[in-house]
Amino acid sequence: MRIFKTSLFSWVHIKHFSTNPNLRIFFNKYVDKTNIYAWNRVIAELARNGDSIEALKAFSSLRKLSLKPNRSTFPCTIKACSAISDVTSGKQTHQQSLVFGYENDLFVSSALIDMYSKCHELNDARKLFDTILHRNVVSWTSMITGYVQNDSAHKAISLFKDFLNENEFNGELLMDPVVMVSVLSACSRVSELGITKGVHGFVIKNGYEEELNVGNTLMDAYAKCGDTGASKRVFDKMSWRDVVSWNSIIAIYAQNGQSMEALKVFFEMLKRGDVSYNVVTLTTVLLACAHSGALHLGKCIHELVIKMGLEENVVMSTSIIDMYCKCGKIKMARKTFDGMKEKNVKSWTAMIAGYGTHGLAEEALAVFYEMRRAGVQPNYITFVSVLAACRHAGLVEEGRNCFRAMSPEFGIEPGAEHYSCMVDLFGRAGFLNEAYDLIKGMKVKPDFMVWGALLAACRIHKHVELGEISAKKLFELDSSNCGYHLLLSNLYADAGRWDAVARMKVSIKENGLEKPPGFSLVEAKGRIHIFLVGDKEHPQHKEIYSYLEMLSVKMHEAGYVPDTTSVLHDIDEEEKESVIRVHSEKLAVAFGIMNTVPGTTIQVFKNLRVCGDCHKAMRFISKTVHRDIVVRDSKRFHHFINGTCSCGDYW
């Protein structure tokens, strides 16, 4: 009869046990309540199905019946405590396990370590771990994972070293893929390439390269160390990949400024067809579209989202907003934003940031105030976006008021990004002393963004003394950045200090510094075309140069005079004009005009800040050829329409 009762209970769908009174009656009537194995099954199924409170109630019920728990009872009960972070019940269960003599049971101890870790009681977890006389791989993994989960990655790595030493001493290596995943997760947070390579060596040595989760985590670890090439090599060697594998490598490329590579991998994923994409895939591809300006593909993804019925997904819609904003289609972004039934703080922030980068500060602030009326609490990034919007439009008072309100009204302490925005805002508006005073009063250490903003403002307003102070700090923070040296050199040149310019030139040469190459992207007929300065690799380069010559003549007739201030000062004016004439954004715009029908807006994306002459030239080109031109540089968007720019020449 007991066999009948236990088997019959296995048939019951435990997931609905607590909410269905008929099932509870069924349990009371047909299941032998004196059978600890039946109770273990109840607790295990409830815990497995996420009904942790009922699992704990079941444990309490069996104790009231004076049943003796066994070694299978405790781990499931402890798992229920972990799931709801109930450390009080966890400690009580721990005490019960001691009462019934399971203090040396590795199965129970590992579950307790996991519970204490998930309840953020790392000291208790480590104390328990240290009392275990003969640890197995599960014990070590539980403690290593606990450190990782509690942002103590260095301690996790250190414990892994202890694990290796102890196993070598005992003459055996208790290794499995689970512990490797935990250690590699720690490597992702430590972000030290040498450590990651060392752990990768253990992966190879123990034959875990074929393990899917190990491969996926290893890719992420290398990416966090900045070695995307190693991530791709791991990906290429994987004999089997799931959607997480594909999503990971696409995200690694997209998040590291290699959008074209991210899109190539996505197309390869579609071509193979052995793995179906999901929401994460699409949001990651949208990020790549946003960074590369691949508007056509972004629109296709949006249409796909609609067909899949994913418009209600907040993360998906927010990604679409971000993509449209960064591809220059602010109205389409707003349409998507207005169509969202549910918005979170990221949705609001994306719309604020979008308006800000387009120079529409008033609209950005309007969305911010609407967000507050909707009862959504702004976060750290929201205020970065708000202050950046004020910076782009020179709204000094509005920016000052928002900055002052952060801490007292919203409990958000300003960080380096906020200070950078304020220094740039004050500096560009000519309040250099106020900007410098703000830096001196910062509660956090000024970084390269803060000092870089001040140096750029000093260049604009030709303030050599303050510029030298900024540059000195920047050289201390990052002596290998050629941009800081060039900015200071140009500041000296503006002041006529040619001896200082010569010293900077020597310093740049002696230190082997090189300015990162500028490039521009333009989309035509669904394809992305890349141009470098003076580019002659493009198949149409002869036609592009010929068209630019013709365009230059018309522009000069309309009053255009080249601005050569951004070019090196040791070459003659004719050579300077020759250099700026072939800047990448000019080549991209010329190509775009030649390869699109009249009336089409030309959209160009540049990795560096647009120079003064190119900005001036775009105004004349837009009027000469009667085309709207949109240029997104590293700072913001410029919309050129009939000879004027949306930035009002303030950028």
XYZ file of C-alpha atoms in Angstrom:
651
model
C 0.000 0.000 0.000
C 2.891 2.359 0.769
C 4.293 1.835 -2.734
C 0.893 2.696 -4.152
C 0.723 5.902 -2.132
C 4.240 7.115 -3.044
C 3.824 6.351 -6.742
C 0.420 7.985 -6.811
C 1.864 11.124 -5.230
C 4.552 11.318 -7.921
C 1.741 11.762 -10.429
C 0.466 14.919 -8.678
C 1.464 18.224 -10.251
C 3.202 19.697 -7.204
C 3.516 23.127 -8.806
C -0.090 23.867 -7.927
C -0.051 22.059 -4.594
C -0.246 25.186 -2.421
C -2.884 27.002 -4.458
C -5.182 24.070 -5.229
C -7.141 22.880 -2.132
C -8.215 19.706 -3.962
C -4.592 18.678 -4.397
C -3.920 19.386 -0.736
C -6.869 17.157 0.148
C -5.514 14.553 -2.295
C -2.136 14.683 -0.503
C -3.755 14.371 2.934
C -5.932 11.466 1.813
C -3.663 9.304 -0.341
C -0.062 10.063 0.674
C 1.470 8.440 3.730
C 2.356 11.503 5.816
C 4.605 9.385 8.017
C 6.858 8.704 5.027
C 9.860 11.118 5.061
C 10.580 10.294 1.415
C 7.126 11.578 0.428
C 7.786 14.795 2.368
C 11.175 15.145 0.695
C 9.449 14.888 -2.661
C 6.976 17.617 -1.668
C 9.723 19.973 -0.492
C 11.910 19.282 -3.530
C 9.128 19.862 -6.058
C 7.882 23.024 -4.342
C 11.415 24.434 -4.158
C 12.116 23.466 -7.776
C 8.953 25.224 -8.951
C 9.682 28.441 -7.087
C 7.157 28.008 -4.274
C 9.786 28.430 -1.579
C 7.488 29.636 1.206
C 5.285 26.544 0.848
C 8.414 24.383 0.798
C 9.432 25.843 4.156
C 5.906 25.324 5.465
C 6.128 21.685 4.386
C 9.389 21.300 6.298
C 7.763 22.852 9.351
C 4.799 20.470 9.014
C 6.942 17.347 8.939
C 8.787 18.532 12.047
C 5.481 19.075 13.846
C 4.732 15.437 13.050
C 8.011 14.559 14.812
C 9.410 13.037 11.616
C 13.184 12.763 11.444
C 14.650 14.609 8.420
C 17.345 12.792 6.446
C 20.249 14.051 4.338
C 17.917 14.598 1.364
C 15.511 16.783 3.362
C 17.925 19.561 4.271
C 19.434 20.591 0.911
C 15.995 21.198 -0.651
C 14.828 23.145 2.406
C 18.023 25.182 2.388
C 17.547 25.833 -1.344
C 14.109 27.295 -0.562
C 15.727 29.642 1.998
C 18.280 30.735 -0.613
C 15.636 31.462 -3.222
C 13.881 34.024 -1.018
C 17.044 35.211 0.788
C 15.550 34.145 4.124
C 18.691 33.935 6.240
C 16.698 33.548 9.475
C 15.013 30.369 8.257
C 18.343 29.327 6.767
C 20.096 29.570 10.124
C 17.279 27.679 11.805
C 17.589 24.924 9.190
C 21.350 24.937 9.706
C 20.793 24.401 13.430
C 18.375 21.570 12.714
C 20.963 19.876 10.485
C 23.446 19.979 13.370
C 20.878 18.527 15.782
C 20.335 15.551 13.480
C 24.064 14.981 12.984
C 24.678 16.298 9.475
C 27.432 18.786 10.356
C 29.956 16.785 8.314
C 27.655 16.006 5.395
C 29.156 17.616 2.286
C 25.798 17.658 0.513
C 24.226 19.704 3.323
C 27.291 21.899 3.923
C 27.527 22.921 0.266
C 23.856 23.895 0.253
C 24.411 25.979 3.407
C 27.430 27.763 1.894
C 25.315 28.599 -1.153
C 22.472 29.843 1.074
C 24.705 32.099 3.188
C 26.342 33.494 0.053
C 23.026 34.323 -1.610
C 21.900 35.987 1.625
C 25.100 38.096 1.538
C 26.446 36.482 4.724
C 29.883 35.708 3.318
C 31.595 35.509 6.702
C 29.206 32.774 7.817
C 29.686 30.969 4.505
C 33.471 31.074 4.841
C 33.391 29.978 8.506
C 31.333 26.950 7.517
C 33.604 26.238 4.553
C 36.696 26.338 6.786
C 35.185 23.765 9.201
C 34.798 21.142 6.459
C 37.560 18.590 6.960
C 37.335 16.802 3.611
C 35.967 19.137 0.958
C 34.764 17.966 -2.427
C 34.553 19.930 -5.672
C 30.970 21.024 -4.857
C 32.115 22.621 -1.585
C 34.878 24.545 -3.334
C 32.569 25.588 -6.164
C 29.909 26.831 -3.745
C 32.387 29.064 -1.920
C 34.062 30.353 -5.101
C 30.641 31.120 -6.607
C 29.628 32.846 -3.375
C 32.563 35.230 -3.673
C 31.721 35.951 -7.309
C 28.068 36.640 -6.482
C 29.108 39.077 -3.759
C 31.545 41.117 -5.886
C 34.621 39.561 -4.288
C 36.186 38.242 -7.479
C 39.774 38.553 -6.252
C 38.925 36.376 -3.243
C 37.337 33.863 -5.616
C 40.564 33.703 -7.651
C 42.622 33.362 -4.457
C 40.402 30.521 -3.247
C 40.775 28.788 -6.607
C 44.556 28.881 -6.103
C 44.054 27.273 -2.675
C 41.862 24.680 -4.358
C 44.648 23.810 -6.807
C 47.296 23.679 -4.085
C 45.240 21.431 -1.825
C 44.377 19.062 -4.657
C 47.997 18.835 -5.788
C 49.028 18.095 -2.191
C 46.494 15.286 -2.034
C 47.733 13.925 -5.338
C 44.419 14.331 -7.181
C 42.638 17.046 -9.097
C 38.940 17.331 -8.262
C 37.972 19.486 -11.197
C 34.707 19.796 -13.116
C 33.180 22.232 -15.643
C 31.023 23.913 -12.996
C 33.995 25.125 -10.970
C 35.655 26.364 -14.178
C 32.566 28.434 -15.035
C 32.647 29.991 -11.549
C 36.346 30.813 -11.783
C 35.980 32.255 -15.286
C 33.106 34.405 -14.023
C 35.556 35.759 -11.436
C 38.063 36.413 -14.242
C 35.414 38.482 -16.028
C 35.174 40.746 -12.994
C 38.918 40.913 -12.257
C 39.670 41.743 -15.910
C 43.346 40.753 -15.833
C 44.449 39.067 -19.036
C 47.254 37.035 -17.419
C 44.866 35.448 -14.918
C 42.308 34.652 -17.623
C 44.974 33.035 -19.802
C 46.140 30.974 -16.838
C 42.642 29.682 -16.122
C 42.181 29.029 -19.840
C 45.233 26.772 -19.569
C 43.472 24.692 -16.899
C 40.417 24.487 -19.165
C 42.530 23.045 -21.982
C 44.525 20.777 -19.669
C 41.380 19.201 -18.232
C 39.604 18.863 -21.559
C 36.742 21.278 -20.897
C 37.055 23.267 -24.135
C 34.079 21.382 -25.529
C 31.858 22.351 -22.576
C 29.318 24.900 -23.792
C 29.016 26.928 -20.568
C 32.791 27.014 -20.149
C 33.229 28.351 -23.678
C 30.549 30.993 -23.247
C 32.015 32.222 -19.966
C 35.563 32.162 -21.337
C 34.505 34.414 -24.228
C 33.119 36.943 -21.771
C 36.260 36.777 -19.591
C 38.538 37.612 -22.517
C 36.209 40.400 -23.654
C 36.285 41.986 -20.193
C 40.088 41.956 -20.470
C 39.789 43.868 -23.760
C 40.924 40.957 -25.944
C 38.042 40.554 -28.394
C 40.321 38.598 -30.727
C 40.757 35.884 -28.080
C 36.980 35.838 -27.533
C 36.449 35.216 -31.245
C 39.081 32.451 -31.297
C 37.284 30.704 -28.429
C 33.995 31.107 -30.311
C 35.461 29.714 -33.543
C 36.834 26.614 -31.742
C 33.507 25.726 -30.136
C 32.162 22.550 -31.724
C 28.623 23.442 -30.708
C 27.133 26.854 -30.039
C 23.787 27.814 -28.563
C 21.994 31.147 -28.802
C 23.947 32.386 -25.752
C 27.206 31.781 -27.645
C 26.059 33.778 -30.665
C 24.555 36.540 -28.522
C 27.770 36.782 -26.519
C 30.099 37.271 -29.471
C 27.716 39.736 -31.148
C 27.489 41.730 -27.897
C 31.280 41.605 -27.410
C 31.840 43.198 -30.811
C 28.975 45.696 -30.458
C 30.057 46.846 -26.995
C 33.683 47.256 -28.033
C 33.114 49.551 -30.991
C 33.332 46.811 -33.632
C 29.804 47.117 -34.938
C 30.581 45.921 -38.444
C 32.028 42.691 -37.052
C 28.953 42.283 -34.849
C 26.682 42.555 -37.878
C 28.820 40.074 -39.839
C 28.436 37.517 -37.054
C 24.671 38.110 -36.974
C 24.401 37.494 -40.715
C 26.499 34.336 -40.297
C 24.093 33.186 -37.568
C 21.142 33.718 -39.926
C 22.931 31.950 -42.775
C 23.681 28.848 -40.703
C 20.119 28.652 -39.402
C 20.865 26.016 -36.764
C 20.129 28.407 -33.864
C 17.123 30.703 -33.610
C 17.630 34.305 -32.552
C 15.788 35.724 -29.545
C 15.066 39.075 -27.888
C 18.636 39.355 -26.604
C 19.990 38.795 -30.129
C 17.811 41.518 -31.591
C 18.595 44.072 -28.874
C 22.313 43.422 -29.345
C 22.062 43.792 -33.119
C 20.151 47.043 -32.613
C 23.075 48.277 -30.501
C 25.445 47.493 -33.379
C 23.096 49.290 -35.791
C 23.037 52.302 -33.476
C 26.832 52.523 -33.287
C 27.427 52.018 -37.004
C 24.475 54.017 -38.298
C 22.998 50.988 -40.074
C 19.524 52.534 -40.261
C 18.229 50.208 -42.983
C 18.998 47.085 -40.944
C 17.679 48.791 -37.797
C 14.350 49.401 -39.524
C 14.258 45.756 -40.647
C 14.794 44.625 -37.054
C 11.999 46.963 -35.935
C 9.640 45.424 -38.500
C 10.671 41.960 -37.315
C 9.907 42.959 -33.718
C 6.424 44.026 -34.761
C 5.826 40.744 -36.616
C 6.986 38.776 -33.568
C 4.642 40.758 -31.325
C 7.472 42.053 -29.153
C 6.455 45.736 -29.109
C 5.268 45.309 -25.532
C 8.749 44.240 -24.436
C 10.207 47.263 -22.603
C 13.827 46.283 -23.244
C 13.147 45.745 -26.935
C 11.337 49.065 -27.408
C 14.036 50.918 -25.478
C 16.674 49.448 -27.797
C 14.656 50.605 -30.812
C 14.453 54.127 -29.355
C 18.209 54.161 -28.817
C 18.846 52.889 -32.350
C 16.662 55.537 -34.000
C 18.196 58.299 -31.867
C 21.737 57.287 -32.763
C 20.844 56.836 -36.433
C 19.574 60.406 -36.606
C 15.836 59.633 -36.691
C 14.711 61.415 -33.537
C 11.072 61.664 -34.678
C 10.840 57.911 -35.221
C 12.389 57.400 -31.794
C 9.739 59.633 -30.238
C 6.981 57.790 -32.085
C 8.220 54.489 -30.634
C 8.530 56.081 -27.185
C 4.968 57.458 -27.284
C 3.650 54.055 -28.384
C 5.048 52.248 -25.336
C 2.353 51.183 -22.866
C 4.935 50.641 -20.171
C 8.150 52.634 -19.710
C 10.968 52.111 -17.244
C 13.748 54.491 -16.226
C 15.924 53.267 -19.122
C 13.188 54.113 -21.637
C 12.851 57.676 -20.333
C 16.628 58.084 -20.155
C 17.093 56.864 -23.744
C 14.663 59.492 -25.010
C 16.305 62.247 -22.946
C 19.758 61.227 -24.189
C 18.510 61.118 -27.787
C 17.157 64.649 -27.664
C 20.351 65.801 -25.973
C 22.725 64.440 -28.633
C 20.591 66.104 -31.304
C 20.977 69.454 -29.549
C 17.294 69.557 -28.575
C 17.870 70.432 -24.939
C 14.451 71.980 -24.352
C 12.775 68.779 -25.541
C 15.141 66.693 -23.379
C 14.254 68.709 -20.296
C 10.540 68.446 -21.140
C 10.820 64.640 -21.178
C 12.744 64.763 -17.891
C 10.005 66.807 -16.209
C 7.335 64.514 -17.709
C 9.235 61.533 -16.285
C 9.152 63.062 -12.817
C 5.417 63.768 -13.096
C 4.920 60.107 -14.052
C 6.526 59.128 -10.749
C 9.578 57.467 -12.299
C 12.717 58.014 -10.203
C 15.683 59.199 -12.305
C 18.973 57.348 -11.840
C 22.667 58.118 -12.230
C 22.597 57.781 -16.039
C 19.447 59.896 -16.339
C 21.261 62.878 -14.855
C 24.267 62.295 -17.112
C 21.856 62.540 -20.066
C 20.106 65.647 -18.708
C 23.369 67.490 -18.012
C 24.790 66.432 -21.399
C 21.703 67.912 -23.072
C 22.267 71.215 -21.243
C 25.943 71.087 -22.233
C 25.188 70.695 -25.936
C 22.858 73.694 -25.936
C 24.745 75.924 -23.492
C 21.886 75.989 -20.957
C 24.054 77.010 -18.005
C 21.365 77.857 -15.439
C 19.249 74.801 -16.230
C 22.293 72.570 -15.950
C 23.397 74.193 -12.701
C 19.917 73.703 -11.169
C 19.723 70.030 -12.178
C 23.231 69.379 -10.866
C 22.449 70.987 -7.514
C 19.216 68.964 -7.170
C 20.852 65.550 -7.650
C 21.922 64.798 -4.103
C 19.349 66.602 -1.908
C 16.263 65.740 -3.978
C 17.142 62.374 -5.508
C 19.906 60.975 -3.293
C 22.328 60.632 -6.210
C 25.892 61.709 -5.527
C 27.518 63.302 -8.603
C 30.140 61.166 -10.303
C 32.933 61.950 -12.755
C 30.505 61.889 -15.718
C 28.295 64.554 -14.135
C 31.259 66.759 -13.267
C 32.602 66.343 -16.798
C 29.319 67.621 -18.232
C 29.294 70.604 -15.881
C 32.941 71.511 -16.561
C 32.237 71.358 -20.295
C 29.038 73.395 -19.850
C 30.779 76.122 -17.825
C 33.921 76.046 -19.928
C 32.289 76.391 -23.325
C 30.141 79.229 -21.989
C 33.304 81.056 -20.922
C 33.055 80.450 -17.164
C 36.508 78.856 -16.977
C 37.228 79.867 -13.387
C 33.909 78.412 -12.218
C 34.723 75.215 -14.094
C 38.139 75.009 -12.431
C 36.678 75.741 -8.984
C 34.168 72.942 -9.531
C 37.009 70.514 -10.268
C 38.912 71.561 -7.152
C 35.806 70.933 -5.030
C 34.971 67.501 -6.497
C 34.142 64.720 -4.022
C 35.551 62.143 -6.430
C 38.947 62.143 -8.112
C 38.857 64.050 -11.440
C 39.468 61.726 -14.376
C 40.515 62.277 -17.980
C 36.965 63.247 -18.990
C 36.898 66.125 -16.499
C 40.356 67.488 -17.293
C 39.795 66.892 -21.019
C 36.630 69.000 -20.918
C 38.552 71.852 -19.269
C 41.441 71.633 -21.766
C 39.009 71.748 -24.708
C 37.340 74.839 -23.208
C 40.756 76.469 -22.725
C 41.487 75.906 -26.414
C 38.214 77.584 -27.375
C 38.838 80.611 -25.153
C 42.653 80.620 -25.580
C 43.385 80.362 -21.843
C 46.971 79.059 -21.900
C 47.690 78.990 -18.147
C 44.642 76.923 -17.241
C 45.165 74.809 -20.349
C 48.664 73.890 -19.155
C 47.303 72.846 -15.759
C 44.687 70.639 -17.466
C 47.217 69.128 -19.857
C 49.645 68.307 -17.035
C 46.911 66.366 -15.221
C 45.954 64.590 -18.443
C 49.556 63.571 -19.161
C 49.715 62.063 -15.662
C 46.493 60.118 -16.250
C 47.198 58.984 -19.811
C 50.564 59.960 -21.263
C 49.958 57.859 -24.397
C 46.993 59.902 -25.660
C 48.173 61.940 -28.612
C 44.983 64.020 -28.657
C 45.888 65.859 -25.440
C 49.320 66.781 -26.810
C 47.817 68.070 -30.063
C 45.172 70.091 -28.219
C 47.808 71.789 -26.078
C 50.016 72.323 -29.149
C 47.158 74.067 -30.941
C 46.513 76.188 -27.861
C 50.163 77.299 -27.918
C 49.926 78.005 -31.656
C 46.842 80.187 -31.171
C 48.842 82.163 -28.600
C 51.811 82.486 -30.956
C 54.117 80.476 -28.688
C 55.959 78.654 -31.441
C 58.782 77.496 -29.196
C 56.240 75.595 -27.082
C 54.663 74.187 -30.261
C 58.094 72.892 -31.301
C 58.603 71.254 -27.883
C 55.229 69.525 -28.121
C 56.079 68.255 -31.592
C 59.355 66.787 -30.307
C 57.559 65.220 -27.326
C 54.978 63.597 -29.592
C 57.713 62.181 -31.838
C 59.951 60.974 -28.988
C 57.078 59.180 -27.279
C 55.938 57.572 -30.522
C 52.425 59.003 -30.190
C 49.954 58.857 -33.043
C 46.532 60.394 -33.398
C 43.836 57.716 -33.887
C 42.757 57.670 -37.529
C 39.504 59.414 -38.254
C 36.934 57.536 -40.294
C 33.399 58.157 -41.469
C 30.556 55.774 -42.263
C 27.726 56.357 -44.711
C 24.906 54.005 -45.647
C 23.807 53.664 -49.274
C 21.444 51.054 -50.706
C 21.540 49.043 -47.480
C 25.342 48.838 -47.326
C 27.769 50.621 -45.001
C 30.712 52.367 -46.693
C 33.794 53.391 -44.687
C 36.098 56.287 -45.577
C 39.445 57.336 -44.087
C 41.121 60.730 -44.584
C 42.559 60.880 -48.102
C 41.000 57.494 -48.816
C 41.781 56.029 -52.248
C 40.746 52.441 -51.524
C 37.065 52.894 -52.348
C 36.091 51.651 -55.832
C 34.599 55.073 -56.650
C 37.429 57.192 -55.243
C 38.275 58.830 -58.604
C 34.668 59.913 -59.152
C 34.426 61.113 -55.523
C 37.543 63.286 -55.803
C 36.383 64.704 -59.124
C 32.977 65.523 -57.646
C 34.595 67.214 -54.625
C 36.683 69.420 -56.942
C 33.560 70.528 -58.787
C 31.751 71.069 -55.494
C 34.676 73.098 -54.125
C 34.448 75.536 -57.018
C 30.716 76.102 -56.416
C 31.273 76.538 -52.676
C 33.980 79.155 -53.200
C 31.666 81.027 -55.550
C 29.064 81.029 -52.750
C 31.557 82.576 -50.302
C 33.172 79.574 -48.671
C 36.651 80.218 -47.239
C 38.479 77.167 -45.823
C 39.142 77.110 -42.081
C 42.676 75.741 -41.685
C 43.119 76.364 -37.953
C 42.829 72.656 -37.133
C 45.738 71.695 -39.415
C 49.389 71.476 -38.321
C 50.993 74.915 -38.273
C 54.262 74.003 -40.005
C 52.887 73.676 -43.544
C 51.793 76.416 -45.965
C 48.183 77.459 -46.529
C 47.853 75.746 -49.909
C 48.933 72.442 -48.397
C 46.591 72.967 -45.467
C 43.648 73.401 -47.840
C 44.673 70.250 -49.668
C 44.688 68.281 -46.392
C 41.280 69.384 -45.161
C 39.674 68.898 -48.576
C 40.012 65.109 -48.265
C 38.776 64.663 -44.677
C 36.764 61.473 -44.301
C 33.404 63.166 -43.681
C 33.722 65.184 -46.933
C 34.449 61.993 -48.883
C 31.489 60.241 -47.248
C 29.099 63.119 -47.986
C 30.257 63.320 -51.610
C 29.753 59.580 -52.025
C 26.310 59.803 -50.413
C 25.168 62.592 -52.732
C 26.448 60.727 -55.796
C 24.740 57.444 -54.880
C 21.290 58.553 -53.685
C 18.353 60.128 -55.431
C 17.823 63.909 -55.153
C 16.068 64.908 -51.945
C 17.485 62.022 -49.894
C 18.998 63.020 -46.558
C 22.696 62.151 -46.326
C 23.664 60.608 -42.975
C 27.319 60.349 -41.970
C 28.817 58.948 -38.764
C 32.330 59.967 -37.693
C 34.406 58.481 -34.877
C 36.082 61.794 -33.966
C 34.840 65.340 -33.402
C 34.042 67.084 -36.694
C 36.643 69.771 -37.445
C 35.806 73.440 -37.907
C 36.338 73.414 -41.667
C 34.230 70.299 -42.290
C 31.439 71.806 -40.207
C 31.644 74.996 -42.261
C 31.844 73.075 -45.538
C 28.750 70.995 -44.687
C 26.710 74.164 -44.291
C 27.751 75.325 -47.755
C 27.282 71.875 -49.330
C 23.760 71.533 -47.935
C 22.815 74.851 -49.549
C 24.713 74.244 -52.803
C 23.241 70.813 -53.593
C 19.883 71.361 -51.818
C 20.313 68.324 -49.578
C 19.811 67.836 -45.844
C 22.981 66.425 -44.290
C 23.153 64.781 -40.869
C 26.574 64.233 -39.306
C 27.013 62.402 -36.022
C 30.464 62.911 -34.548
C 31.888 61.656 -31.241
C 30.033 64.382 -29.332
C 26.646 65.027 -30.951
C 24.481 65.318 -34.075
C 24.682 68.146 -36.592
C 21.680 68.663 -38.888
C 22.682 70.828 -41.865
C 19.701 72.315 -43.676
C 19.952 75.021 -46.378
C 23.226 76.440 -45.063
C 22.549 76.305 -41.324
C 23.334 73.768 -38.595
C 21.100 72.668 -35.735
C 23.945 73.283 -33.270
C 24.016 76.989 -34.070
C 27.809 76.618 -34.426
C 27.981 75.793 -30.685
C 29.644 72.420 -30.314
